[in-house]
GROMACS .gro file of C-alpha atoms in nm:
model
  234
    1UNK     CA    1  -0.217   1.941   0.607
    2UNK     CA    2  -0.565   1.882   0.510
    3UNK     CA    3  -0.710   1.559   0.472
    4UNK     CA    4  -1.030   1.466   0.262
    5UNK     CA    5  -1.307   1.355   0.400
    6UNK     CA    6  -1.330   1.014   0.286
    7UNK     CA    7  -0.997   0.887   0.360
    8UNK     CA    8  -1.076   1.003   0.733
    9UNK     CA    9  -1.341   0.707   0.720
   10UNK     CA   10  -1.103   0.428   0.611
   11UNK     CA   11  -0.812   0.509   0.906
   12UNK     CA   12  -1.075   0.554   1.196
   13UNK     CA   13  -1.120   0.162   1.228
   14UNK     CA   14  -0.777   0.119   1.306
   15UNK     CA   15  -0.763   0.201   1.671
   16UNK     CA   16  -0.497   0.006   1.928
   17UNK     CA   17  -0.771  -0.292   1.917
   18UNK     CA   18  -0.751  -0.361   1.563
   19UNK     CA   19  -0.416  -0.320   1.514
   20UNK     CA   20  -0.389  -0.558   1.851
   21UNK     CA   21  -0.559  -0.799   1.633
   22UNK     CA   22  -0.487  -0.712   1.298
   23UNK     CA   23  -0.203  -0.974   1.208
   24UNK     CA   24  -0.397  -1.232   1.287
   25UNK     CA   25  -0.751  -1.174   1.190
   26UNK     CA   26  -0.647  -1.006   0.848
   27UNK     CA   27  -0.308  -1.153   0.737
   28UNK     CA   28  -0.338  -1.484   0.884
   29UNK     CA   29  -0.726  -1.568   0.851
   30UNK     CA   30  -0.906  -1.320   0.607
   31UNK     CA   31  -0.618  -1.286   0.353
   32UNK     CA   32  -0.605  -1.646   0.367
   33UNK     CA   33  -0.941  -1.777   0.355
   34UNK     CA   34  -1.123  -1.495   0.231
   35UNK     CA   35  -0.913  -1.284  -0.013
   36UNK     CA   36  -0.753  -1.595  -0.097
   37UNK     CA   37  -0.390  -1.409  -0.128
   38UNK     CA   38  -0.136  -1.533   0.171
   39UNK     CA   39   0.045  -1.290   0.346
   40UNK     CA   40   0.370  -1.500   0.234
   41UNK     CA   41   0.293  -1.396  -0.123
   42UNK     CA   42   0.271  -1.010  -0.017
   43UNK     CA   43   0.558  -1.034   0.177
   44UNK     CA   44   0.752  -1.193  -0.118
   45UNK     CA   45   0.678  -0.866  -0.242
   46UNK     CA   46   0.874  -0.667  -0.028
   47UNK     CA   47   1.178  -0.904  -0.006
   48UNK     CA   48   1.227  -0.858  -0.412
   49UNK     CA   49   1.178  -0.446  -0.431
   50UNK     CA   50   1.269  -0.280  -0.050
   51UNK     CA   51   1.534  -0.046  -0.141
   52UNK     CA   52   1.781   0.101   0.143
   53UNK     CA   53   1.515   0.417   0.163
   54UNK     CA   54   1.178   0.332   0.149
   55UNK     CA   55   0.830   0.511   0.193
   56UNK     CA   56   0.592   0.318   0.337
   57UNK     CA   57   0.215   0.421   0.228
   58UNK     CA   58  -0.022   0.326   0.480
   59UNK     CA   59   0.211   0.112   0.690
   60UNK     CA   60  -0.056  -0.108   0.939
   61UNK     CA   61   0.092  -0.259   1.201
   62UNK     CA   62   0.444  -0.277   0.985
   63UNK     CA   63   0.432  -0.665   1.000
   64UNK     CA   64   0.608  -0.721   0.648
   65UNK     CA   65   0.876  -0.422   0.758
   66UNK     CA   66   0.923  -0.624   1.030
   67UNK     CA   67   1.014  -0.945   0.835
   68UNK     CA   68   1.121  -0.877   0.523
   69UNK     CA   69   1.478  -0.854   0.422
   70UNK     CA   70   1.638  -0.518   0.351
   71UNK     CA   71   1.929  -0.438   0.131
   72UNK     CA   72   2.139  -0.322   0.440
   73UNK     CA   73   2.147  -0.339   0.787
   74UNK     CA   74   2.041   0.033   0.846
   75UNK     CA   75   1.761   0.122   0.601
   76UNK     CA   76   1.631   0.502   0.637
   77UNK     CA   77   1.238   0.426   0.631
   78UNK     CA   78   0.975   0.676   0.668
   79UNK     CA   79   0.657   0.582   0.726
   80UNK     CA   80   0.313   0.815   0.633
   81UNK     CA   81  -0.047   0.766   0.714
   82UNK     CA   82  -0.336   1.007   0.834
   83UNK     CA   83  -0.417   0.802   1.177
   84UNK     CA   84  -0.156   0.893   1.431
   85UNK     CA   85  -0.211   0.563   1.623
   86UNK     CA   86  -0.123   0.345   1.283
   87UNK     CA   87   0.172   0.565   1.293
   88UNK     CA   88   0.256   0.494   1.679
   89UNK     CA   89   0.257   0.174   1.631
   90UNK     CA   90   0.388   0.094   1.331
   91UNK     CA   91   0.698   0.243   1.432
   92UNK     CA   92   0.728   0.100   1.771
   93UNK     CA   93   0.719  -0.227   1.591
   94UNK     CA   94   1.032  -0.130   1.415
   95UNK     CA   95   1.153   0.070   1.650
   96UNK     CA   96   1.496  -0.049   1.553
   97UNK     CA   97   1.547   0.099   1.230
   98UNK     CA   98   1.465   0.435   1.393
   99UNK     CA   99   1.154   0.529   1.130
  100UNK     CA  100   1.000   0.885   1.045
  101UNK     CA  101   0.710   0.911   1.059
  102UNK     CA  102   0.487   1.190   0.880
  103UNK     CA  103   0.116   1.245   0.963
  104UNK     CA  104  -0.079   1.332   0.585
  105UNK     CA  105  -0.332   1.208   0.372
  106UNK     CA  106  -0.196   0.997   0.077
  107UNK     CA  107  -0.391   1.135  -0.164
  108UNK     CA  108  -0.277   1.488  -0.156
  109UNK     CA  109   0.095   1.570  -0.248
  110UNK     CA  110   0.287   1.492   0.013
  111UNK     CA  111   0.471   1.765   0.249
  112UNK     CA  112   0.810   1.656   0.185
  113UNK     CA  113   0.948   1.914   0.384
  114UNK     CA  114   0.804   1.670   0.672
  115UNK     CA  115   0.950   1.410   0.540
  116UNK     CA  116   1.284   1.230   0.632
  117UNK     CA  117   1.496   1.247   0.228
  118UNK     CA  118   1.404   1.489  -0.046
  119UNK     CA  119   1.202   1.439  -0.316
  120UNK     CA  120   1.316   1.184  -0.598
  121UNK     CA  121   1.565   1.002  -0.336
  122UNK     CA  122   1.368   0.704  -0.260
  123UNK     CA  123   1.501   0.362  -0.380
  124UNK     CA  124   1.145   0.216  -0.307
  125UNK     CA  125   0.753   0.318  -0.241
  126UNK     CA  126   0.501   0.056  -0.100
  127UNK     CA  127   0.088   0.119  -0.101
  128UNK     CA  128   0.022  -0.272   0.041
  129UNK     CA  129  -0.330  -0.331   0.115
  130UNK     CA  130  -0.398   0.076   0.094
  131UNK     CA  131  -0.620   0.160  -0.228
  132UNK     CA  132  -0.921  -0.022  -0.133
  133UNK     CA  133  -0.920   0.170   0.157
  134UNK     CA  134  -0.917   0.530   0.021
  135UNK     CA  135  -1.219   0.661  -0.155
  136UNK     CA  136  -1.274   0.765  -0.522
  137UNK     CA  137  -1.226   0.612  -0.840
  138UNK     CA  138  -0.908   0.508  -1.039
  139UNK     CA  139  -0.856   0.792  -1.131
  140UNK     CA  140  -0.891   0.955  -0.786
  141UNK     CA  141  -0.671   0.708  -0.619
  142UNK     CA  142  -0.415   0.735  -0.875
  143UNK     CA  143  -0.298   1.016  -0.655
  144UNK     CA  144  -0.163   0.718  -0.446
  145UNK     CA  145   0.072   0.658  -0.762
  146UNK     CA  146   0.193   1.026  -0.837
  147UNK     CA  147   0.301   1.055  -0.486
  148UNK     CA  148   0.496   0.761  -0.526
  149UNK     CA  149   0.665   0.866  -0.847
  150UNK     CA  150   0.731   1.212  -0.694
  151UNK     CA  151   0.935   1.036  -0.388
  152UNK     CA  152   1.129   0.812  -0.591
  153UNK     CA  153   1.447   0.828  -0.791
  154UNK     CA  154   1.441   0.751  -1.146
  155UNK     CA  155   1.442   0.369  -1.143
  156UNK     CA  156   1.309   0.315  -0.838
  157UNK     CA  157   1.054   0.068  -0.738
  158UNK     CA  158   0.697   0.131  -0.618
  159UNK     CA  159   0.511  -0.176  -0.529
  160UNK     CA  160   0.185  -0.322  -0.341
  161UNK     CA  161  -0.126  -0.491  -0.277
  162UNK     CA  162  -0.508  -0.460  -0.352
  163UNK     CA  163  -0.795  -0.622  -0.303
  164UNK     CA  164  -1.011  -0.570  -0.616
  165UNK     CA  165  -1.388  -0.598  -0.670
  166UNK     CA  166  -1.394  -0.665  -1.060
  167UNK     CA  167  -1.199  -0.823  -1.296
  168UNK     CA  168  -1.049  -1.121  -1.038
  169UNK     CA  169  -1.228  -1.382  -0.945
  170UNK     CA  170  -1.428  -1.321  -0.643
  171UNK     CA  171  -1.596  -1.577  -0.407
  172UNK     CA  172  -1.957  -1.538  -0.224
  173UNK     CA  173  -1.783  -1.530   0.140
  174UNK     CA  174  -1.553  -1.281   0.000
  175UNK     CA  175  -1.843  -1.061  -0.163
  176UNK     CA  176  -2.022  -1.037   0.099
  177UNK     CA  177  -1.759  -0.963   0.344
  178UNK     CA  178  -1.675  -0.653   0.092
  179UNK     CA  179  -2.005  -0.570   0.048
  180UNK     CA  180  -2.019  -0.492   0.405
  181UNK     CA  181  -1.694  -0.320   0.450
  182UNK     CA  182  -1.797  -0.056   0.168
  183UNK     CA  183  -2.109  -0.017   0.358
  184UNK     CA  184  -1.922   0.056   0.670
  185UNK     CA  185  -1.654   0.291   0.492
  186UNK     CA  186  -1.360   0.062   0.561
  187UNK     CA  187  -1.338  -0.033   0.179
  188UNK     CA  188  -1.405   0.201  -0.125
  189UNK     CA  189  -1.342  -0.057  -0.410
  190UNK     CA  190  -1.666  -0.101  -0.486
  191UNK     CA  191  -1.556   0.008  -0.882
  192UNK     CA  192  -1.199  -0.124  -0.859
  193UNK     CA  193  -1.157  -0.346  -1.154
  194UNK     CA  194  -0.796  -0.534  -1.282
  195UNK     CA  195  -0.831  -0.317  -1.595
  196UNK     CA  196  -0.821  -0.027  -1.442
  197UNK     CA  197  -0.543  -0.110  -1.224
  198UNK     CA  198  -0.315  -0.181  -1.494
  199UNK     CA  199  -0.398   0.155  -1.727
  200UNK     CA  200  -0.315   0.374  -1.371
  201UNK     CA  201   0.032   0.173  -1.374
  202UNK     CA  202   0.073   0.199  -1.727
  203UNK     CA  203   0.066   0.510  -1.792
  204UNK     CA  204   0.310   0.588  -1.488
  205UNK     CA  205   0.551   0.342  -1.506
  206UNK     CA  206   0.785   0.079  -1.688
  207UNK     CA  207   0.819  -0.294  -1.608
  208UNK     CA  208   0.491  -0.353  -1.440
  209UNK     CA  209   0.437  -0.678  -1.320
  210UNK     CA  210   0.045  -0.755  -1.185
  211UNK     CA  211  -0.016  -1.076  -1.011
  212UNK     CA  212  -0.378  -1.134  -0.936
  213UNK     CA  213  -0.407  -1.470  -0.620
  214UNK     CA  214  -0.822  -1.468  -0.570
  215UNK     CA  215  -0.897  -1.137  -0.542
  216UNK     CA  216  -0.599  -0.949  -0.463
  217UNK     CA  217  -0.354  -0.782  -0.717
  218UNK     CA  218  -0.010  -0.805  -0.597
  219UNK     CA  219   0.186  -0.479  -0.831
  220UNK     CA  220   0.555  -0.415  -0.870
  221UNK     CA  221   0.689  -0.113  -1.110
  222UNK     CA  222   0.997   0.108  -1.182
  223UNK     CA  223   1.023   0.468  -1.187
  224UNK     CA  224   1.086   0.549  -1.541
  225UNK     CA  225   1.460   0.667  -1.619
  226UNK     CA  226   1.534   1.003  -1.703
  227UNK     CA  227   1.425   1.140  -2.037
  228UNK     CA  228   1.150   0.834  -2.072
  229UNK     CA  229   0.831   0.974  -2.176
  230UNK     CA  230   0.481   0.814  -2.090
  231UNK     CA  231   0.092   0.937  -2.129
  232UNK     CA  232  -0.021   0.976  -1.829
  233UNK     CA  233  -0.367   0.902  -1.756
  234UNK     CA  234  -0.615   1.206  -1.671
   0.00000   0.00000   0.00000
């Protein structure tokens, strides 16, 4: 399907290198020391909301698939992203659980013909360390969050990670190491604020919890039941 053309910016620095590299220089040093948000937090993330079929939104190099603890022995995962080598090896990595994969741009509606269970079947969506990637405002990104409610079944829990530009505290090293990722095209959060966070997840879902840790928002949210009415943002 067609992709935008920003979001083909943000995958293109992910070749076999990076992701070579990636657990170590981003979870374990820059999360760490930079974003001041350790992986162990974001990975606490995925042990309380995994379901037995998740959708995995911009999976990396699946490190937290790979450790966190699922529900059941056998979990049906798909995995999506626009850069085929994130996909390659993202599901080598958990090449055990047998993963599909689907090639597509997050911020379009996904082709869930392509895509392993029907719509409104998932038990859980993660987006970890994916909207400061993908261009646009809030209200452009919030795409990330209707895809999410489309894939999962009433109740359902989407959750995540990102690292934010306003609202949060952030730190000179950290500035300036986002200041040159957004020049680069690897970020586009140059106008992502906490506030605006929090009205996207408001006005989709029901017991939102938002955990800021320097300048990273960890987010965890249901899929409103059946016959529960919210605004939804425009």
């Amino acid at each position: 399907m067609p992709a935008t053309d920003g979001v083909i910016a943000g995958p293109v620095g992910y070749n076999r290198l990076a992701l070579a590299t990636y657990d170590v220089s981003v979870l374990g040093l820059s999360c760490r020391l930079i974003w001041r948000c350790s992986k162990r937090h974001i990975l606490a993330g995925y042990d309380r909301n995994v379901g037995a079929r998740h959708l995995e939104l911009g999976p990396g190099t699946a490190y937290f698939l790979d450790n966190c603890g699922f529900p059941t022995p056998r979990p049906l995962l798909t995995l999506v992203d626009l850069n085929p080598t994130v996909l390659q090896v993202s599901a080598s990595r958990i090449a055990r659980y047998r993963p599909a994969t689907v090639r597509a741009d997050v911020l379009l509606p996904l082709p869930f013909d392509a895509v392993s269970l029907p719509a409104g079947t998932f038990d859980s969506v993660a987006a970890n360390f994916l909207l400061h990637r993908v261009p646009g405002n809030w209200a452009e990104k919030a795409a990330v969050f209707d895809n999410a409610l489309t894939a999962l079944r009433p109740g359902g829990r989407l959750f995540g990670s990102t690292i934010l530009s306003s609202g949060v505290r952030v730190t000179a090293p950290a500035r300036r190491l986002m200041d040159l990722c957004n020049a680069r095209g690897l970020f586009h959060n140059a106008e992502d604020d906490l506030a605006g966070l929090r009205w996207q997840l408001d006005t989709r879902f029901t017991d939102i919890r938002v955990t800021v840790r320097g300048c990273v928002a960890l987010f965890e949210a249901s899929k409103p039941e059946s016959g529960t009415a919210l605004s939804h943002a425009g």
